[in-house]
Amino acid sequence: MKTDVLMLSYSGCGTCKKAQQWLEQHGVDARVRPIVEQPPTPAELAKWIPQSGVSVRKWLNTSGQSYRALGKEKVDAASDAQLVEWLAADGKLVKRPVLVRGSRVLVGFKPEAYEELFASP
């Protein structure tokens, strides 16, 4: 199944590897973009965050070093615009993987969400 699917992924991320395995097992040919070297741009985030159906705060990788370096208090006090700036500047701050298919965007990996996304043409 050749689809226009983009996955922002980090090679050292176990969750990203599971998501890539799922895609391969289901015959989905996704373009993989290294999220650390090429984080989402502010323009992509402006489009993708609403399409994902989750708030910008759900885009944060809260278990990563970048998040810990900022600190919970600083993140809690930040505006959504500030968070978007940080996400665009540091791919490791972004919850992974990010999967983009048309107007649908998934953040993180849940097999049932992938099933639902690829069940519809």
CSV table of N, CA and C in Angstrom, one decimal:
chain,number,residue,atom,x,y,z
A,1,MET,N,0.9,-1.2,0.0
A,1,MET,CA,0.0,0.0,0.0
A,1,MET,C,0.9,1.2,0.0
A,2,LYS,N,1.0,1.9,-1.1
A,2,LYS,CA,1.8,3.2,-1.2
A,2,LYS,C,0.9,4.3,-0.8
A,3,THR,N,1.3,4.9,0.3
A,3,THR,CA,0.5,6.1,0.8
A,3,THR,C,1.4,7.2,1.1
A,4,ASP,N,0.9,8.4,1.2
A,4,ASP,CA,1.7,9.5,1.5
A,4,ASP,C,1.7,9.7,3.0
A,5,VAL,N,2.6,9.0,3.6
A,5,VAL,CA,2.6,9.0,5.1
A,5,VAL,C,4.0,9.5,5.5
A,6,LEU,N,4.0,10.4,6.4
A,6,LEU,CA,5.3,10.9,7.0
A,6,LEU,C,5.4,10.6,8.4
A,7,MET,N,6.5,10.0,8.8
A,7,MET,CA,6.7,9.7,10.2
A,7,MET,C,8.0,10.5,10.7
A,8,LEU,N,7.8,11.3,11.7
A,8,LEU,CA,8.9,11.9,12.4
A,8,LEU,C,9.4,11.0,13.5
A,9,SER,N,10.6,10.6,13.4
A,9,SER,CA,11.1,9.5,14.3
A,9,SER,C,12.5,9.8,14.8
A,10,TYR,N,12.8,9.1,15.9
A,10,TYR,CA,14.2,9.2,16.4
A,10,TYR,C,14.8,7.8,16.5
A,11,SER,N,15.9,7.6,15.9
A,11,SER,CA,16.5,6.2,15.8
A,11,SER,C,16.7,5.5,17.1
A,12,GLY,N,16.9,6.3,18.2
A,12,GLY,CA,17.2,5.7,19.5
A,12,GLY,C,15.9,5.5,20.3
A,13,CYS,N,14.8,5.7,19.7
A,13,CYS,CA,13.5,5.6,20.5
A,13,CYS,C,12.8,4.3,20.3
A,14,GLY,N,12.6,3.6,21.3
A,14,GLY,CA,12.0,2.2,21.3
A,14,GLY,C,10.5,2.3,20.7
A,15,THR,N,9.8,3.3,21.2
A,15,THR,CA,8.4,3.5,20.7
A,15,THR,C,8.4,3.8,19.2
A,16,CYS,N,9.3,4.5,18.7
A,16,CYS,CA,9.4,4.8,17.2
A,16,CYS,C,9.7,3.5,16.5
A,17,LYS,N,10.5,2.6,17.0
A,17,LYS,CA,10.9,1.4,16.4
A,17,LYS,C,9.6,0.5,16.3
A,18,LYS,N,8.8,0.5,17.4
A,18,LYS,CA,7.6,-0.3,17.5
A,18,LYS,C,6.6,0.2,16.4
A,19,ALA,N,6.5,1.5,16.3
A,19,ALA,CA,5.6,2.1,15.3
A,19,ALA,C,6.1,1.8,13.9
A,20,GLN,N,7.4,1.8,13.6
A,20,GLN,CA,7.9,1.5,12.3
A,20,GLN,C,7.6,0.0,12.0
A,21,GLN,N,7.8,-0.9,13.0
A,21,GLN,CA,7.5,-2.3,12.8
A,21,GLN,C,6.0,-2.5,12.4
A,22,TRP,N,5.2,-1.8,13.1
A,22,TRP,CA,3.7,-1.9,12.9
A,22,TRP,C,3.5,-1.5,11.4
A,23,LEU,N,4.0,-0.4,11.0
A,23,LEU,CA,3.8,0.1,9.6
A,23,LEU,C,4.3,-0.9,8.6
A,24,GLU,N,5.5,-1.5,8.8
A,24,GLU,CA,6.0,-2.5,7.9
A,24,GLU,C,5.1,-3.7,7.9
A,25,GLN,N,4.7,-4.2,9.0
A,25,GLN,CA,3.9,-5.4,9.1
A,25,GLN,C,2.5,-5.2,8.4
A,26,HIS,N,2.1,-4.0,8.3
A,26,HIS,CA,0.8,-3.7,7.7
A,26,HIS,C,1.0,-3.1,6.2
A,27,GLY,N,2.2,-3.2,5.7
A,27,GLY,CA,2.4,-2.8,4.3
A,27,GLY,C,2.3,-1.3,4.1
A,28,VAL,N,2.6,-0.5,5.1
A,28,VAL,CA,2.5,0.9,4.9
A,28,VAL,C,3.9,1.5,4.7
A,29,ASP,N,4.1,2.1,3.5
A,29,ASP,CA,5.3,2.7,3.2
A,29,ASP,C,5.4,4.1,3.6
A,30,ALA,N,6.1,4.4,4.7
A,30,ALA,CA,6.1,5.8,5.2
A,30,ALA,C,7.5,6.4,5.0
A,31,ARG,N,7.5,7.7,4.7
A,31,ARG,CA,8.7,8.4,4.6
A,31,ARG,C,9.1,8.7,6.1
A,32,VAL,N,10.3,8.4,6.4
A,32,VAL,CA,10.8,8.7,7.8
A,32,VAL,C,11.7,9.9,7.8
A,33,ARG,N,11.4,10.8,8.7
A,33,ARG,CA,12.2,12.0,8.8
A,33,ARG,C,12.8,12.0,10.2
A,34,PRO,N,14.1,12.2,10.3
A,34,PRO,CA,14.7,12.2,11.7
A,34,PRO,C,14.3,13.5,12.4
A,35,ILE,N,13.6,13.3,13.5
A,35,ILE,CA,13.0,14.4,14.2
A,35,ILE,C,14.0,15.3,14.9
A,36,VAL,N,15.2,14.7,15.3
A,36,VAL,CA,16.2,15.5,16.0
A,36,VAL,C,16.9,16.5,15.0
A,37,GLU,N,17.3,15.9,13.8
A,37,GLU,CA,17.9,16.7,12.8
A,37,GLU,C,17.0,17.7,12.1
A,38,GLN,N,15.7,17.2,12.0
A,38,GLN,CA,14.7,18.0,11.2
A,38,GLN,C,13.4,18.1,12.1
A,39,PRO,N,13.4,18.9,13.2
A,39,PRO,CA,12.2,18.9,14.0
A,39,PRO,C,11.1,19.6,13.2
A,40,PRO,N,9.9,19.4,13.6
A,40,PRO,CA,8.7,20.1,12.9
A,40,PRO,C,8.9,21.6,13.0
A,41,THR,N,8.6,22.2,11.8
A,41,THR,CA,8.7,23.7,11.7
A,41,THR,C,7.6,24.3,12.5
A,42,PRO,N,7.7,25.6,12.8
A,42,PRO,CA,6.5,26.3,13.4
A,42,PRO,C,5.3,26.2,12.5
A,43,ALA,N,5.5,26.3,11.2
A,43,ALA,CA,4.3,26.2,10.2
A,43,ALA,C,3.7,24.9,10.3
A,44,GLU,N,4.5,23.8,10.3
A,44,GLU,CA,4.0,22.4,10.4
A,44,GLU,C,3.2,22.3,11.7
A,45,LEU,N,3.8,22.7,12.8
A,45,LEU,CA,3.2,22.6,14.1
A,45,LEU,C,1.8,23.4,14.2
A,46,ALA,N,1.8,24.5,13.5
A,46,ALA,CA,0.6,25.3,13.5
A,46,ALA,C,-0.6,24.6,12.8
A,47,LYS,N,-0.2,23.7,11.8
A,47,LYS,CA,-1.2,22.9,11.1
A,47,LYS,C,-1.4,21.6,11.8
A,48,TRP,N,-0.4,20.9,12.3
A,48,TRP,CA,-0.5,19.6,12.8
A,48,TRP,C,-1.1,19.5,14.2
A,49,ILE,N,-0.8,20.5,15.1
A,49,ILE,CA,-1.4,20.4,16.4
A,49,ILE,C,-2.9,20.4,16.4
A,50,PRO,N,-3.6,21.3,15.7
A,50,PRO,CA,-5.1,21.2,15.6
A,50,PRO,C,-5.5,19.9,14.9
A,51,GLN,N,-4.8,19.4,13.9
A,51,GLN,CA,-5.2,18.2,13.2
A,51,GLN,C,-5.0,17.0,14.1
A,52,SER,N,-4.1,17.0,15.1
A,52,SER,CA,-3.9,15.9,16.0
A,52,SER,C,-5.1,15.7,17.0
A,53,GLY,N,-5.8,16.8,17.2
A,53,GLY,CA,-6.9,16.8,18.2
A,53,GLY,C,-6.5,16.8,19.6
A,54,VAL,N,-5.2,17.0,19.9
A,54,VAL,CA,-4.7,17.1,21.3
A,54,VAL,C,-4.0,18.4,21.5
A,55,SER,N,-4.0,18.9,22.7
A,55,SER,CA,-3.4,20.2,23.0
A,55,SER,C,-1.9,20.1,22.8
A,56,VAL,N,-1.3,21.3,22.7
A,56,VAL,CA,0.2,21.4,22.4
A,56,VAL,C,0.9,20.8,23.6
A,57,ARG,N,0.4,20.8,24.8
A,57,ARG,CA,1.1,20.2,25.9
A,57,ARG,C,1.2,18.7,25.8
A,58,LYS,N,0.3,18.1,25.1
A,58,LYS,CA,0.3,16.6,24.8
A,58,LYS,C,1.4,16.3,23.8
A,59,TRP,N,2.0,17.3,23.2
A,59,TRP,CA,3.0,17.1,22.2
A,59,TRP,C,4.4,17.0,22.9
A,60,LEU,N,4.4,17.3,24.2
A,60,LEU,CA,5.7,17.3,24.9
A,60,LEU,C,6.2,15.9,25.3
A,61,ASN,N,7.4,15.6,25.1
A,61,ASN,CA,8.0,14.4,25.5
A,61,ASN,C,8.5,14.6,27.0
A,62,THR,N,7.6,14.3,27.9
A,62,THR,CA,7.8,14.7,29.3
A,62,THR,C,8.8,13.7,30.0
A,63,SER,N,9.2,12.7,29.3
A,63,SER,CA,10.2,11.8,29.9
A,63,SER,C,11.6,12.0,29.4
A,64,GLY,N,11.8,13.0,28.5
A,64,GLY,CA,13.1,13.2,27.9
A,64,GLY,C,13.9,14.2,28.6
A,65,GLN,N,15.2,14.2,28.2
A,65,GLN,CA,16.2,15.1,28.9
A,65,GLN,C,15.9,16.6,28.6
A,66,SER,N,15.4,16.9,27.4
A,66,SER,CA,15.1,18.3,27.0
A,66,SER,C,14.0,18.8,27.9
A,67,TYR,N,13.0,18.0,28.2
A,67,TYR,CA,11.9,18.5,29.1
A,67,TYR,C,12.5,18.7,30.5
A,68,ARG,N,13.3,17.7,31.0
A,68,ARG,CA,13.8,17.9,32.3
A,68,ARG,C,14.7,19.1,32.4
A,69,ALA,N,15.5,19.4,31.3
A,69,ALA,CA,16.4,20.5,31.3
A,69,ALA,C,15.6,21.8,31.5
A,70,LEU,N,14.4,21.9,30.8
A,70,LEU,CA,13.5,23.1,30.9
A,70,LEU,C,12.9,23.2,32.3
A,71,GLY,N,12.5,22.0,32.8
A,71,GLY,CA,11.8,22.0,34.2
A,71,GLY,C,10.3,22.1,34.1
A,72,LYS,N,9.6,21.4,34.9
A,72,LYS,CA,8.2,21.4,34.9
A,72,LYS,C,7.6,22.8,35.1
A,73,GLU,N,8.2,23.5,36.1
A,73,GLU,CA,7.6,24.8,36.4
A,73,GLU,C,7.7,25.8,35.2
A,74,LYS,N,8.8,25.8,34.5
A,74,LYS,CA,9.0,26.6,33.3
A,74,LYS,C,8.0,26.2,32.2
A,75,VAL,N,7.8,24.9,32.0
A,75,VAL,CA,6.9,24.5,31.0
A,75,VAL,C,5.5,24.8,31.4
A,76,ASP,N,5.1,24.6,32.7
A,76,ASP,CA,3.8,24.9,33.1
A,76,ASP,C,3.4,26.4,33.0
A,77,ALA,N,4.5,27.3,33.1
A,77,ALA,CA,4.3,28.7,33.0
A,77,ALA,C,4.3,29.2,31.6
A,78,ALA,N,4.7,28.4,30.7
A,78,ALA,CA,4.9,28.8,29.3
A,78,ALA,C,3.5,28.9,28.6
A,79,SER,N,3.5,29.9,27.6
A,79,SER,CA,2.3,30.0,26.8
A,79,SER,C,2.3,28.9,25.7
A,80,ASP,N,1.2,28.7,25.1
A,80,ASP,CA,1.2,27.7,24.0
A,80,ASP,C,2.1,28.1,22.8
A,81,ALA,N,2.2,29.4,22.6
A,81,ALA,CA,3.1,30.0,21.5
A,81,ALA,C,4.5,29.7,21.9
A,82,GLN,N,4.9,29.8,23.2
A,82,GLN,CA,6.2,29.5,23.6
A,82,GLN,C,6.5,28.1,23.5
A,83,LEU,N,5.6,27.2,23.8
A,83,LEU,CA,5.8,25.8,23.7
A,83,LEU,C,6.0,25.4,22.2
A,84,VAL,N,5.3,26.0,21.3
A,84,VAL,CA,5.4,25.7,19.9
A,84,VAL,C,6.9,26.1,19.4
A,85,GLU,N,7.3,27.2,19.9
A,85,GLU,CA,8.7,27.7,19.6
A,85,GLU,C,9.7,26.6,20.1
A,86,TRP,N,9.5,26.2,21.3
A,86,TRP,CA,10.5,25.2,21.9
A,86,TRP,C,10.4,23.9,21.1
A,87,LEU,N,9.2,23.4,20.7
A,87,LEU,CA,9.0,22.2,20.0
A,87,LEU,C,9.7,22.2,18.6
A,88,ALA,N,9.6,23.4,18.0
A,88,ALA,CA,10.2,23.6,16.7
A,88,ALA,C,11.8,23.7,16.8
A,89,ALA,N,12.2,24.1,17.9
A,89,ALA,CA,13.7,24.3,18.1
A,89,ALA,C,14.4,23.0,18.5
A,90,ASP,N,13.7,22.1,19.2
A,90,ASP,CA,14.3,20.9,19.8
A,90,ASP,C,13.4,19.7,19.5
A,91,GLY,N,13.8,18.9,18.5
A,91,GLY,CA,13.1,17.7,18.2
A,91,GLY,C,13.0,16.7,19.3
A,92,LYS,N,13.9,16.7,20.3
A,92,LYS,CA,13.9,15.8,21.4
A,92,LYS,C,12.8,16.1,22.4
A,93,LEU,N,12.3,17.4,22.3
A,93,LEU,CA,11.2,17.8,23.2
A,93,LEU,C,9.9,17.3,22.7
A,94,VAL,N,9.8,16.9,21.4
A,94,VAL,CA,8.5,16.4,20.8
A,94,VAL,C,8.3,15.0,21.2
A,95,LYS,N,7.0,14.7,21.6
A,95,LYS,CA,6.6,13.3,21.8
A,95,LYS,C,6.7,12.5,20.5
A,96,ARG,N,7.3,11.3,20.6
A,96,ARG,CA,7.5,10.6,19.3
A,96,ARG,C,6.7,9.3,19.3
A,97,PRO,N,6.5,8.7,18.1
A,97,PRO,CA,6.7,9.4,16.8
A,97,PRO,C,5.5,10.3,16.5
A,98,VAL,N,5.7,11.1,15.5
A,98,VAL,CA,4.6,11.9,14.9
A,98,VAL,C,4.3,11.3,13.6
A,99,LEU,N,3.1,10.9,13.3
A,99,LEU,CA,2.7,10.3,12.1
A,99,LEU,C,1.7,11.2,11.4
A,100,VAL,N,2.0,11.6,10.1
A,100,VAL,CA,1.1,12.5,9.4
A,100,VAL,C,0.6,11.8,8.1
A,101,ARG,N,-0.7,11.7,8.0
A,101,ARG,CA,-1.3,11.1,6.8
A,101,ARG,C,-2.5,12.0,6.4
A,102,GLY,N,-2.3,12.7,5.3
A,102,GLY,CA,-3.3,13.7,4.9
A,102,GLY,C,-3.6,14.7,6.0
A,103,SER,N,-4.8,14.8,6.4
A,103,SER,CA,-5.2,15.8,7.5
A,103,SER,C,-5.2,15.2,8.8
A,104,ARG,N,-4.7,13.9,9.0
A,104,ARG,CA,-4.7,13.3,10.3
A,104,ARG,C,-3.3,13.2,10.8
A,105,VAL,N,-3.2,13.5,12.1
A,105,VAL,CA,-1.9,13.5,12.7
A,105,VAL,C,-2.0,12.7,14.1
A,106,LEU,N,-1.1,11.8,14.2
A,106,LEU,CA,-1.0,11.0,15.5
A,106,LEU,C,0.3,11.3,16.2
A,107,VAL,N,0.2,11.5,17.5
A,107,VAL,CA,1.4,11.8,18.3
A,107,VAL,C,1.6,10.6,19.3
A,108,GLY,N,2.8,10.0,19.3
A,108,GLY,CA,3.0,8.8,20.1
A,108,GLY,C,2.5,7.6,19.3
A,109,PHE,N,2.6,6.4,19.9
A,109,PHE,CA,2.2,5.2,19.2
A,109,PHE,C,1.2,4.4,20.0
A,110,LYS,N,0.0,4.3,19.4
A,110,LYS,CA,-1.0,3.4,20.0
A,110,LYS,C,-1.5,2.6,18.8
A,111,PRO,N,-1.2,1.2,18.9
A,111,PRO,CA,-1.6,0.4,17.8
A,111,PRO,C,-3.1,0.6,17.3
A,112,GLU,N,-4.0,0.8,18.3
A,112,GLU,CA,-5.4,0.9,17.9
A,112,GLU,C,-5.6,2.2,17.1
A,113,ALA,N,-4.9,3.3,17.4
A,113,ALA,CA,-5.0,4.5,16.6
A,113,ALA,C,-4.5,4.3,15.2
A,114,TYR,N,-3.4,3.6,15.1
A,114,TYR,CA,-2.8,3.3,13.8
A,114,TYR,C,-3.8,2.4,13.0
A,115,GLU,N,-4.4,1.4,13.7
A,115,GLU,CA,-5.4,0.5,13.0
A,115,GLU,C,-6.5,1.4,12.4
A,116,GLU,N,-7.0,2.3,13.2
A,116,GLU,CA,-8.2,3.1,12.8
A,116,GLU,C,-7.8,4.0,11.7
A,117,LEU,N,-6.6,4.6,11.7
A,117,LEU,CA,-6.1,5.5,10.7
A,117,LEU,C,-6.0,4.8,9.3
A,118,PHE,N,-5.4,3.6,9.3
A,118,PHE,CA,-5.2,2.9,8.1
A,118,PHE,C,-6.3,2.0,7.6
A,119,ALA,N,-7.4,1.9,8.5
A,119,ALA,CA,-8.6,1.2,8.1
A,119,ALA,C,-9.4,2.0,7.1
A,120,SER,N,-9.3,3.3,7.2
A,120,SER,CA,-10.0,4.2,6.3
A,120,SER,C,-9.2,4.6,5.2
A,121,PRO,N,-9.7,4.5,3.9
A,121,PRO,CA,-8.9,4.9,2.7
A,121,PRO,C,-8.5,6.3,2.7
